Short mmCIF file of C-alpha atoms in Angstrom, two decimals:
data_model
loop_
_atom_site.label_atom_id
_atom_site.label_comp_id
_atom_site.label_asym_id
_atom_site.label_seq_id
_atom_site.Cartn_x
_atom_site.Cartn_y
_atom_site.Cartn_z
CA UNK A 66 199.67 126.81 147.38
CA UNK A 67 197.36 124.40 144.92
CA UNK A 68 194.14 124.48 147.57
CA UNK A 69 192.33 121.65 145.43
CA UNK A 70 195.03 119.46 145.51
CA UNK A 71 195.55 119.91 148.93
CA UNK A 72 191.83 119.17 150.03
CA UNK A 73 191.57 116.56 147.66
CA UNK A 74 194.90 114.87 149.04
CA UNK A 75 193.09 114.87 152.44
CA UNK A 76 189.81 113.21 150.82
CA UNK A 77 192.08 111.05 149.19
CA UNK A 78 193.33 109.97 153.21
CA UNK A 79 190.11 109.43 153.80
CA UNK A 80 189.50 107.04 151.45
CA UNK A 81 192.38 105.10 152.25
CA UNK A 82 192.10 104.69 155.48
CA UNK A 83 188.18 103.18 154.56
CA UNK A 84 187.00 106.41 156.56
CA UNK A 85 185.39 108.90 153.71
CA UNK A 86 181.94 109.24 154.42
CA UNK A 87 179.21 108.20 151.99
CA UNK A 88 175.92 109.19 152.16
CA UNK A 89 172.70 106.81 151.90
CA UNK A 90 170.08 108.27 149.75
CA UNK A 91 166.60 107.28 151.02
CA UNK A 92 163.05 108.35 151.24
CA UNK A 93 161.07 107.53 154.14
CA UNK A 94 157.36 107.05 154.01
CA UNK A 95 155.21 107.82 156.55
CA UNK A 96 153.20 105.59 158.56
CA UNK A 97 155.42 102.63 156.85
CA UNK A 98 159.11 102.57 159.05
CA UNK A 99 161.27 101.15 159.00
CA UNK A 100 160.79 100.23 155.31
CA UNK A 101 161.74 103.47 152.93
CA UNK A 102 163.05 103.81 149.46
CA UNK A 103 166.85 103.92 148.58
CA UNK A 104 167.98 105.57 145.63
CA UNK A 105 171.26 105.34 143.73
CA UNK A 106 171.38 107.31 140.57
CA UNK A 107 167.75 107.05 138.68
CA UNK A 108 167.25 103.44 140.33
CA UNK A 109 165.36 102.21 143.42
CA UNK A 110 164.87 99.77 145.78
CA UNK A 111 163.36 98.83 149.14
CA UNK A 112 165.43 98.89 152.24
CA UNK A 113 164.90 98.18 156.00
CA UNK A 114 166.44 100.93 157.97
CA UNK A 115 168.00 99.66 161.49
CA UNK A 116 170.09 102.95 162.26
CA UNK A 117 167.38 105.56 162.77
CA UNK A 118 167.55 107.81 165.85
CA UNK A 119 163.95 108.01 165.36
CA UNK A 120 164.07 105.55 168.28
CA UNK A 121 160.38 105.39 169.30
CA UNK A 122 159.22 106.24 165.40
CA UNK A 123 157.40 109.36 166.76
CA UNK A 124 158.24 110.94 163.56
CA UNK A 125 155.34 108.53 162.10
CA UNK A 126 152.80 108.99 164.56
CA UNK A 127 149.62 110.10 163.18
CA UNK A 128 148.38 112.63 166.05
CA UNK A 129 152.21 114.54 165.74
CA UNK A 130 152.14 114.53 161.87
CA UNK A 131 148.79 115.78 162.49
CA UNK A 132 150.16 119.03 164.10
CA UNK A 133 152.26 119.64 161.68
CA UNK A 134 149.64 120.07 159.24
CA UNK A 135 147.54 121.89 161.18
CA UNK A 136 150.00 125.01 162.40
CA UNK A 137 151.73 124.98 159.46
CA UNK A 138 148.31 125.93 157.75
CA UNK A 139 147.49 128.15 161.06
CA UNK A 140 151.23 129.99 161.24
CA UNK A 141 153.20 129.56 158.23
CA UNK A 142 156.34 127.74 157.29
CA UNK A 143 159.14 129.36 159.28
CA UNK A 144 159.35 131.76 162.87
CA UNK A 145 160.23 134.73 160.49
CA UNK A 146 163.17 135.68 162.65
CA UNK A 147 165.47 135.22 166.27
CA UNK A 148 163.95 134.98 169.53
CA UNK A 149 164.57 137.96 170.12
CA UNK A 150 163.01 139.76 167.12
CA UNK A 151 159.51 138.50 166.28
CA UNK A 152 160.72 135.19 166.51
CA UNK A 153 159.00 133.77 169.40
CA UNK A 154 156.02 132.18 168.35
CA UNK A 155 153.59 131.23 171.49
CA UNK A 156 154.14 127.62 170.36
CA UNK A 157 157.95 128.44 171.43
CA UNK A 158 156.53 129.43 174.63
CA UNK A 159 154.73 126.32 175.15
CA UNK A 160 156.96 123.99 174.13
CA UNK A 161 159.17 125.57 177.02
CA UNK A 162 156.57 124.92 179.33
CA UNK A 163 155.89 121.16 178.56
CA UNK A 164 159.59 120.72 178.89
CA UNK A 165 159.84 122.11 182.19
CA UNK A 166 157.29 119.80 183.59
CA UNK A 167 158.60 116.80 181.67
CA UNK A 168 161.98 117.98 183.83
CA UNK A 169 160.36 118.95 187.08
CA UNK A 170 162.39 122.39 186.56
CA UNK A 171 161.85 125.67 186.97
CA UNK A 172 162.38 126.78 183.67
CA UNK A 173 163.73 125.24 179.78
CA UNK A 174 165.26 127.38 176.95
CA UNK A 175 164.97 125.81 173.27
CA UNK A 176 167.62 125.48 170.74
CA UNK A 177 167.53 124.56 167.00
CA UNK A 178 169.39 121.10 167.33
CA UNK A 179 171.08 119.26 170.46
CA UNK A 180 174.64 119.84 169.05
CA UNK A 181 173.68 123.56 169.75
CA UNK A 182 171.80 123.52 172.92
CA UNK A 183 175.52 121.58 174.45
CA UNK A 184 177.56 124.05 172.27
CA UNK A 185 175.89 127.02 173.57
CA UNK A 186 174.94 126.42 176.83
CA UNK A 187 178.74 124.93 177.82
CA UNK A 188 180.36 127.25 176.41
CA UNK A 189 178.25 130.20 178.18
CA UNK A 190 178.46 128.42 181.61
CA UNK A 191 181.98 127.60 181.75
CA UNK A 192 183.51 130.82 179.81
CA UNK A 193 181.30 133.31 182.00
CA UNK A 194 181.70 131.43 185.51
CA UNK A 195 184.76 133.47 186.63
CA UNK A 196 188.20 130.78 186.78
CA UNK A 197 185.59 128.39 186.20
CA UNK A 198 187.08 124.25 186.01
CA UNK A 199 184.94 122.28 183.79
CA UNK A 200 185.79 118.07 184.48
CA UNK A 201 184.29 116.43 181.26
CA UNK A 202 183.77 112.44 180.73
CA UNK A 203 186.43 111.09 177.93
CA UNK A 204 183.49 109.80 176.00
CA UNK A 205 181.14 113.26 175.68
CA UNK A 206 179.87 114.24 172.78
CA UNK A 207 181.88 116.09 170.48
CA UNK A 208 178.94 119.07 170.51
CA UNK A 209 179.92 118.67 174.16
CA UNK A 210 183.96 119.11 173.57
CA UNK A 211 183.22 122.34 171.18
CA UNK A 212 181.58 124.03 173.80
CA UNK A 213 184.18 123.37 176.41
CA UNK A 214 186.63 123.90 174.21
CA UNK A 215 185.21 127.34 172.69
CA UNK A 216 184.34 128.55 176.42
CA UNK A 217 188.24 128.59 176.90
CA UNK A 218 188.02 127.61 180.34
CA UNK A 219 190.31 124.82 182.49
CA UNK A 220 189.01 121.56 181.36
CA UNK A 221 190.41 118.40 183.54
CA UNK A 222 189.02 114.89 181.37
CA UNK A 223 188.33 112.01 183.71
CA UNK A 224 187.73 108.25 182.69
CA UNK A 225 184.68 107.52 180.88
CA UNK A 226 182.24 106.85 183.70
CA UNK A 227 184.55 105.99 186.68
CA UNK A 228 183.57 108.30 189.76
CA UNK A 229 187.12 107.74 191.53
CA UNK A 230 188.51 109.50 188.99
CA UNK A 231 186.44 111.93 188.79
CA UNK A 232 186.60 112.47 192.53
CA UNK A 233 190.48 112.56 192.23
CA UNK A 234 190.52 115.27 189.88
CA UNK A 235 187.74 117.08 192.07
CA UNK A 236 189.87 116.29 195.35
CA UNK A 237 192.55 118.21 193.84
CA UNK A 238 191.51 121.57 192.49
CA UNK A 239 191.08 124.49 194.08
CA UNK A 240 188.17 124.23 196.99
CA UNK A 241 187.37 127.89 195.66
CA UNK A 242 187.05 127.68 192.09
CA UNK A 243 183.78 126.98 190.30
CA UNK A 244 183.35 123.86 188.88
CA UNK A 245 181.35 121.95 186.52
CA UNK A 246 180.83 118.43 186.06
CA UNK A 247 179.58 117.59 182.33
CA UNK A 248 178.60 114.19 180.93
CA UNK A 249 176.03 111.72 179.50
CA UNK A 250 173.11 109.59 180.93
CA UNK A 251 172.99 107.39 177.48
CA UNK A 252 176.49 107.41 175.72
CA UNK A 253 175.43 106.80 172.19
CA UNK A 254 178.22 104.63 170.42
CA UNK A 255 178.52 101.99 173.58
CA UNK A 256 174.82 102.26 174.88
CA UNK A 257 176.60 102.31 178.14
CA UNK A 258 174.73 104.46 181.34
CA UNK A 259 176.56 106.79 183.64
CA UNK A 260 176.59 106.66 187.45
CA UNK A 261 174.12 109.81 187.96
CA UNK A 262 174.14 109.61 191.47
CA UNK A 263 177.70 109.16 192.54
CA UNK A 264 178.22 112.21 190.32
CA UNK A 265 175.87 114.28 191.84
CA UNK A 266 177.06 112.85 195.26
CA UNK A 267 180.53 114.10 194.15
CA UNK A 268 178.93 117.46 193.10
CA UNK A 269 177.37 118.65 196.25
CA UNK A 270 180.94 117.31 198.28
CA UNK A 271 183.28 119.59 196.19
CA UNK A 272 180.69 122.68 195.00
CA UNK A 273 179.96 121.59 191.23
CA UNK A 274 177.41 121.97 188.90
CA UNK A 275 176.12 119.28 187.24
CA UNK A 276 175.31 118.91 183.25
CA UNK A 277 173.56 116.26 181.92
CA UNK A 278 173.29 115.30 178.45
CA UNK A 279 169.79 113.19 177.93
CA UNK A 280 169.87 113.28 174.67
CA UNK A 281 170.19 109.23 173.89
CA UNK A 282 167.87 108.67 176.42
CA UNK A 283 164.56 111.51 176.76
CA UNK A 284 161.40 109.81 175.83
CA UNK A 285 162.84 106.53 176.04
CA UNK A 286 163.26 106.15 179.71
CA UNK A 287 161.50 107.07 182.92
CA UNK A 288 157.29 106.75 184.01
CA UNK A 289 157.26 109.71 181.65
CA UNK A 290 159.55 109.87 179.46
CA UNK A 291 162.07 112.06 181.06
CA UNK A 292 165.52 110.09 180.59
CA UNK A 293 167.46 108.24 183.19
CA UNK A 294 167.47 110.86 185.84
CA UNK A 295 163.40 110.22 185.98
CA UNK A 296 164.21 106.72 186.56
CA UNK A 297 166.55 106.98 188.59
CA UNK A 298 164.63 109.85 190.81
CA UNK A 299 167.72 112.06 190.56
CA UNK A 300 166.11 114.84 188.45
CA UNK A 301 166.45 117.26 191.19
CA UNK A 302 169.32 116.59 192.15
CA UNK A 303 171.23 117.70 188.64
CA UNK A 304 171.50 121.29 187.47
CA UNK A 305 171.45 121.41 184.16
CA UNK A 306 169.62 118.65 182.12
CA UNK A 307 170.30 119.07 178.20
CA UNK A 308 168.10 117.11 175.79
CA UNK A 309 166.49 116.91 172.13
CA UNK A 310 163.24 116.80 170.33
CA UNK A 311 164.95 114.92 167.23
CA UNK A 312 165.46 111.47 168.33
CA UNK A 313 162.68 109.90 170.70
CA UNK A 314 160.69 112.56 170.28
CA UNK A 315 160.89 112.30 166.70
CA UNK A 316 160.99 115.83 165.32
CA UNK A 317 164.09 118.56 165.31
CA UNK A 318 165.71 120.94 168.10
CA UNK A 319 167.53 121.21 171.27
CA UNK A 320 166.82 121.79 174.70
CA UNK A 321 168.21 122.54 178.23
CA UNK A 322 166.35 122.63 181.59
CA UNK A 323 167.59 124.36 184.84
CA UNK A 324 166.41 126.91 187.28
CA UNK A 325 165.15 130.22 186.25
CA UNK A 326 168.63 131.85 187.14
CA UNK A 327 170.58 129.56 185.17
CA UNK A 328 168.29 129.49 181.83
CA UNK A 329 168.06 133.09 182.05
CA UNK A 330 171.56 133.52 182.27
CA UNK A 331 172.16 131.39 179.03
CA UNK A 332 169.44 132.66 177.01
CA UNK A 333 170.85 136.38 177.96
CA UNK A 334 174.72 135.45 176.99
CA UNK A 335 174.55 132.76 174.69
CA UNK A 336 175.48 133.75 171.12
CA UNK A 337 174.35 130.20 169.64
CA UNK A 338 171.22 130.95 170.81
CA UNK A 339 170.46 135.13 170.39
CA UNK A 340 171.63 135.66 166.49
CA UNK A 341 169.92 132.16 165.71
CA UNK A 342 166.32 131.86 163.71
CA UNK A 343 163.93 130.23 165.99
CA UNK A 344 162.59 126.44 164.75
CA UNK A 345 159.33 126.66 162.87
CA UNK A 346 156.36 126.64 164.88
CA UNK A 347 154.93 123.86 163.05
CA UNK A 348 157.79 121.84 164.68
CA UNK A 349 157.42 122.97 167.92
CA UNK A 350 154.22 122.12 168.15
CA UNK A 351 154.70 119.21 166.59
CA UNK A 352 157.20 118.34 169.75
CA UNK A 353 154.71 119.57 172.34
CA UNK A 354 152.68 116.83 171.00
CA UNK A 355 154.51 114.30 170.82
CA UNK A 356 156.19 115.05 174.71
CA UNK A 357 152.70 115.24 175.37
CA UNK A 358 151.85 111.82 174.15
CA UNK A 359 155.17 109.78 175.50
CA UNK A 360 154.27 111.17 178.96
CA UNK A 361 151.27 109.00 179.26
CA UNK A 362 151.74 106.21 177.19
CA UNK A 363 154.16 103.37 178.03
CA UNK A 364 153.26 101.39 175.37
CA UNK A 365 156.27 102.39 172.66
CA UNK A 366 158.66 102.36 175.13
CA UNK A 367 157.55 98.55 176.30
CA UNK A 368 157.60 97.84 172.90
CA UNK A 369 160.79 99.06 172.30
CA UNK A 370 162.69 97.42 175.09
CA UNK A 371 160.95 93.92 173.98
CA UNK A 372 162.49 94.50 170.26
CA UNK A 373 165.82 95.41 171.57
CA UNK A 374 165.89 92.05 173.86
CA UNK A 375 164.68 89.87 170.55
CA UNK A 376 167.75 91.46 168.80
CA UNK A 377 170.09 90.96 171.39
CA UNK A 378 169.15 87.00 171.95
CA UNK A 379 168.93 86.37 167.80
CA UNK A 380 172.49 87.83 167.47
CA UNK A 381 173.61 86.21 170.30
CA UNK A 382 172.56 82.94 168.75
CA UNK A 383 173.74 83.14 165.61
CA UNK A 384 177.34 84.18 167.41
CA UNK A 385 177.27 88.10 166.13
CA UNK A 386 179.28 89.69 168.16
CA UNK A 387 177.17 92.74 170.08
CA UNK A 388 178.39 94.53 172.98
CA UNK A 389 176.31 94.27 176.00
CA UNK A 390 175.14 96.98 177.76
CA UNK A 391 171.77 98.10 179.55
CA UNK A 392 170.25 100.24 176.45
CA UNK A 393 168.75 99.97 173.53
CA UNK A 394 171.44 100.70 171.52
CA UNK A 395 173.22 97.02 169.50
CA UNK A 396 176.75 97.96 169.04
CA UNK A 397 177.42 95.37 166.53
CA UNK A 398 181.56 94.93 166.88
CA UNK A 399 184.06 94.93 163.72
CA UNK A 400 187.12 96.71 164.99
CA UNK A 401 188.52 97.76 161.41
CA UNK A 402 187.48 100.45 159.07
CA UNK A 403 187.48 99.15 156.00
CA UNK A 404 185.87 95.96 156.74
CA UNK A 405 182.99 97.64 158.84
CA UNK A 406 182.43 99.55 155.76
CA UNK A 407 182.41 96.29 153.57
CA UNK A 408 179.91 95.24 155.71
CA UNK A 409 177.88 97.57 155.70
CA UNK A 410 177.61 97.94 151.98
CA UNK A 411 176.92 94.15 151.82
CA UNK A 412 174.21 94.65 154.19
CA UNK A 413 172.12 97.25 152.07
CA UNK A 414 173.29 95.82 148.26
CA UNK A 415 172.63 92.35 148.91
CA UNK A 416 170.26 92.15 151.98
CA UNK A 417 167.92 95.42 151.65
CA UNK A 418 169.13 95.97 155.24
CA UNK A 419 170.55 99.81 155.91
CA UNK A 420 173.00 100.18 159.04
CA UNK A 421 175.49 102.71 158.82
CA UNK A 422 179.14 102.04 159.36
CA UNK A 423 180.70 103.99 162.30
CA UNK A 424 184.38 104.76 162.34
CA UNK A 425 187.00 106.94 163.72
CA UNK A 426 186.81 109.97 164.68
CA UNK A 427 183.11 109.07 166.16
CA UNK A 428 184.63 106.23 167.99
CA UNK A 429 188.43 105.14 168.91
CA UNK A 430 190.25 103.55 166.31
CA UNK A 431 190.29 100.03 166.52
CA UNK A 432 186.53 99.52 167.93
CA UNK A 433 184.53 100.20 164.22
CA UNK A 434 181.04 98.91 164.70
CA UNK A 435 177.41 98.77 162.86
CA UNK A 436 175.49 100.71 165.51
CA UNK A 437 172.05 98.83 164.86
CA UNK A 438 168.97 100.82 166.65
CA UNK A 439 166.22 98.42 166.99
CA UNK A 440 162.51 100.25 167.48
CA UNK A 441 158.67 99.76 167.99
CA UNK A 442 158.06 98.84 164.63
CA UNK A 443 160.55 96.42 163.24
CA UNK A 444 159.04 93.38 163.06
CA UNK A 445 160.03 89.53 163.74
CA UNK A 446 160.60 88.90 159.88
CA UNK A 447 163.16 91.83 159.86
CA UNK A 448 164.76 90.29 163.45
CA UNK A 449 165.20 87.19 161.59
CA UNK A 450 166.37 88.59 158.52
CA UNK A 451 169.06 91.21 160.15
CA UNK A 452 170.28 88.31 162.36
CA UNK A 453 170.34 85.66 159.14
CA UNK A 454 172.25 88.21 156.88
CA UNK A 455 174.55 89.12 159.72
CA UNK A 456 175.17 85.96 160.07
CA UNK A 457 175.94 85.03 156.42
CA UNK A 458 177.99 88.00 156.41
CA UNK A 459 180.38 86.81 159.15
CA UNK A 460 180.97 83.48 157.79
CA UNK A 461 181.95 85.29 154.22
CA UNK A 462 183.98 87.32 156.08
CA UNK A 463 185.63 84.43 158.26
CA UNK A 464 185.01 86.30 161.28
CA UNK A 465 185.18 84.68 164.89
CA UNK A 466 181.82 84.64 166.22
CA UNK A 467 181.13 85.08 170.08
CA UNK A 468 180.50 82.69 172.44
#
């Protein structure tokens, strides 16, 4: 067998399907997003980024960067090793802690990215609960889907957040088998929310566990920033709440929260977690900080939600269509490949305005979309502009705008 011809005949597919994957070269300045630098080749300009998950632009903020500095010059640059062998710096430790009251639980175990804490603590959960059912939302995560699907266990998919479903599927197994119920609060491609309670309703009829992916929504929702379960009040009512320091919080990692049992149990079996180097305690601390900071102030949050609304209405206006939902994610919709990716490239060559395309497999064929992320600091002039160039872009495009 030729290997290089076959991998490049499956790049090739890519490409021809409008699917291959380029990446955006920028530099990001701090204190100055959402503007950065874009590079191509030895040449740059000035862009306006509108698809950071940097949602609440935490990775800016002064006091965080401030940490940083200071235990990188107190600890050095990296943990030096696991968790388990000298790499558990006390900043580790407390970064556990914060998250535990940010979750009202009894205990939190830290990973080195969401996409491992799910991985890892699904797959340890479902593959060492003995016969163990695990009934997963359609729309999960694919870090989500790995773990399931590595933990080898009986997985039963119901409808993306329909609670009948779910309930027949529940209704139907085994009375005796243990069960777990895993999906999102923020589902980050629609910006839809899931029905918390009826699924924890569900849970304590039929004997489930509950996991809850926070991810989309930690710092951004809640009096203090603890996702949609603190709004909602339902925090103790769900098991397991997974989450991540790299979007809202505006650094890097993973996290779950649970009881002490549970935690314990994953941080003693999980092999994504035991042979993996610890994050740097300069970014741990630099979480606890900002955690620290997004539980008292309301302000970037307020701020956020306002943007979002002013993009929503502009769009609306100028007949973009946007799927509605009740986040602060701005699905824009295309519904082909290759034109999303036209678009997108129109967007940052002629406009200075950088949304990625998002295609299959990230989202069913057929529903492409720009997946714009408004936050704090994007200003009325780059509203007006995003909406403006959107708008020139549909009518070069002949597109039919909404209602």
């Amino acid at each position: 067998m030729n290997y290089n011809d076959f991998f490049e005949a499956k790049i090739s597919d890519l490409h021809s399907e409008g699917r291959y994957r380029v990446f955006t070269d920028i530099e990001r300045h701090a204190g100055k997003f959402p503007k950065a630098t874009r590079w191509v080749g030895g040449e740059k300009s000035e862009v306006t980024v509108w698809c950071s998950n940097d949602y609440l632009c935490m990775g800016q903020n002064r006091r965080v960067l401030q940490t940083m500095h200071d235990v990188i010059d107190r600890c050095g640059a990296g943990a030096g090793g696991t968790r388990n062998i000298s790499g558990t710096n006390h900043y580790h430790v407390l970064l556990e802690h914060e998250l535990c009251d940010l979750h009202n639980k009894e205990a939190a175990l830290v990973f080195t990215s969401g996409y491992v804490s799910n991985l890892a603590a699904l797959c340890t959960l479902a593959s060492k609960l003995p016969d163990c059912i695990v009934f997963s939302d359609e729309f999960n995560h694919a870090s989500m889907i790995e773990g399931i699907r590595h933990s080898r266990a009986e997985k039963q998919i119901f409808r993306h957040n329909d609670p009948d479903d779910l309930e027949r599927l529940l209704a139907a197994a085994d009375p005796n088998r243990p069960k777990l119920i895993a999906f999102e609060s923020v589902y980050s491609m629609d910006g839809d929310v899931a029905p918390i309670a009826r699924y924890c309703d569900l849970a304590e009829k039929y004997g489930a566990l509950t996991y809850l992916d926070e991810v989309h929504a930690v710092g951004l929702y809640g009096p203090r920033g603890g996702g949609i379960a603190d709004q909602e009040g339902l925090m103790g009512r769900v098991d397991v709440i997974e989450g991540t320091l790299a979007k809202a919080f505006g650094c890097m990692g993973g996290y779950i929260t649970a009881s002490a049992a549970i935690v314990d149990f994953v941080r003693s079996y999980a092999s994504a977690f035991i042979f993996t180097t610890a994050l740097p305690p300069a970014v741990a601390a630099a979480a606890i900080t900002s955690i620290q900071h997004l539980k008292v102030s309301a302000m970037e949050r307020q701020r956020h939600q306002g943007v979002v609304a002013k993009v929503r209405r502009r769009l609306s206006d100028f007949g973009v269509n946007h799927m509605e939902n009740p986040s602060h994610i701005v699905p824009v919709m295309v519904g082909d490949p290759v034109m999303c990716k036209q678009m997108s490239d129109d967007l940052l060559d002629h406009y200075g305005i950088y949304v990625q395309p998002i295609n299959y497999p990230t989202v069913p064929r057929g529903t492409e979309r720009l997946r714009i992320t408004p936050s704090p600091m994007h200003s009325d002039e780059d509203i007006e502009h995003l909406a403006r160039s959107l708008s020139a872009i549909w009518s070069h495009m002949n597109l039919k705008r909404a209602a």
